[in-house]
CSV table of C-alpha atoms in Angstrom, one decimal:
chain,number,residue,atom,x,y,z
V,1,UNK,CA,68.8,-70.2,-98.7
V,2,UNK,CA,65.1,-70.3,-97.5
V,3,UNK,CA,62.6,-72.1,-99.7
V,4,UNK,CA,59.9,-69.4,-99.3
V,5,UNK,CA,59.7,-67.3,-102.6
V,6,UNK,CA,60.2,-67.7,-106.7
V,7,UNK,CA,61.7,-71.2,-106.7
V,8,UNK,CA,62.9,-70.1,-110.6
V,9,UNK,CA,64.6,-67.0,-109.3
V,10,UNK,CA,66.7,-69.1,-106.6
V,11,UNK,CA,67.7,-71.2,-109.5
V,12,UNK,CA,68.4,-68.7,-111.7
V,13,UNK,CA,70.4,-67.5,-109.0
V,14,UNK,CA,72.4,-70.6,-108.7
V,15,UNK,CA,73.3,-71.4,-112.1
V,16,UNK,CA,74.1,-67.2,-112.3
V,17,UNK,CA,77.0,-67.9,-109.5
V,18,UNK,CA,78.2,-71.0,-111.3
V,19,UNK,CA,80.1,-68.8,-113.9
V,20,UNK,CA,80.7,-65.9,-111.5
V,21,UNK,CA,83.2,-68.8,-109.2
V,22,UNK,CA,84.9,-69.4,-112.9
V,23,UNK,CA,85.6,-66.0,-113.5
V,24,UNK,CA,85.3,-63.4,-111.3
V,25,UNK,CA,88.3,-63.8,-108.7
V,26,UNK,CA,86.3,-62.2,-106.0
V,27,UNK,CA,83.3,-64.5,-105.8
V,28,UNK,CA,86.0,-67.1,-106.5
V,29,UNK,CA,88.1,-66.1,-103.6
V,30,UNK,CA,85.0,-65.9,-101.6
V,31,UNK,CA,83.5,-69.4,-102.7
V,32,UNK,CA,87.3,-70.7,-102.1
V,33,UNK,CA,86.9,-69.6,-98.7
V,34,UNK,CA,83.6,-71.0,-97.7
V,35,UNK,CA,84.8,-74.3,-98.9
V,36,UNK,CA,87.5,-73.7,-97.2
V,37,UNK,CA,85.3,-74.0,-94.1
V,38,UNK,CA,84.2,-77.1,-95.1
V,39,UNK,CA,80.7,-76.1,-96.5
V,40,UNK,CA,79.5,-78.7,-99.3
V,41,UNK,CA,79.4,-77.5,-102.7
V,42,UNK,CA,75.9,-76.4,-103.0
V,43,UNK,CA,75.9,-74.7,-99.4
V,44,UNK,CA,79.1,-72.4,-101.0
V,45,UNK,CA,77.2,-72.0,-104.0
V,46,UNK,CA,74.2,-70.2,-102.2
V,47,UNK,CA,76.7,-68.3,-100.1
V,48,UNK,CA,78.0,-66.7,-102.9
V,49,UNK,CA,74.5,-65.4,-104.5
V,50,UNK,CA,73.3,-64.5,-101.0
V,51,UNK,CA,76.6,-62.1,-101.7
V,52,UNK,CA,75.8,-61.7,-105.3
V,53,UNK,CA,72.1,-60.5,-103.7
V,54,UNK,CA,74.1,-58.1,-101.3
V,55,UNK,CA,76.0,-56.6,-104.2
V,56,UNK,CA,73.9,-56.0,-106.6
V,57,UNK,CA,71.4,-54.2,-104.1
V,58,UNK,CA,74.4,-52.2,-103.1
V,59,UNK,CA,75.3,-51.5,-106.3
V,60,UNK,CA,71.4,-50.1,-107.0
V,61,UNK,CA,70.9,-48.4,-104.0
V,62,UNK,CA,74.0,-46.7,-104.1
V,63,UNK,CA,73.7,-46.1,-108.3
V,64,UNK,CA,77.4,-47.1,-108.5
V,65,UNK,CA,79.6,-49.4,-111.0
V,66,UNK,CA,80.5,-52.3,-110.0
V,67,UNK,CA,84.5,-52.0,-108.6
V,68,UNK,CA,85.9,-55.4,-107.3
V,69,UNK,CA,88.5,-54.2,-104.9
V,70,UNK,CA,85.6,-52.0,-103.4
V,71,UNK,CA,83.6,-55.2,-102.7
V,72,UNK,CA,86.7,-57.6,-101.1
């Protein structure tokens, strides 16, 4: 994640994706995966709210509900 921008939003971010790797089993799966790769904790953790970023701006652009075996 780049350090330009809201450095509260980026946190917020963070701590959002902390819950969603608890329990939501497709950012789990995902977050499984990149430490799987052998990212560090925090590197995962911003991988999954880059995604959370790319979903939710799907989600709006597209003015649909969120379906998680749409989004695998």
């Amino acid at each position: 994640m780049v350090k330009r921008g809201s450095s509260q939003l980026r946190y917020t971010l963070i701590n959002c994706c902390l819950p969603l790797i608890r329990f939501d089993m497709t950012f789990a799966a995902y977050y499984a995966k990149k430490r799987g790769e052998g990212k560090p904790h925090r590197v995962a953790i911003t991988h999954v709210a880059k995604k959370l970023i790319r979903v939710i701006y799907a989600l709006e652009k597209q003015d649909i509900d969120f379906n998680a075996q749409k989004f695998r």
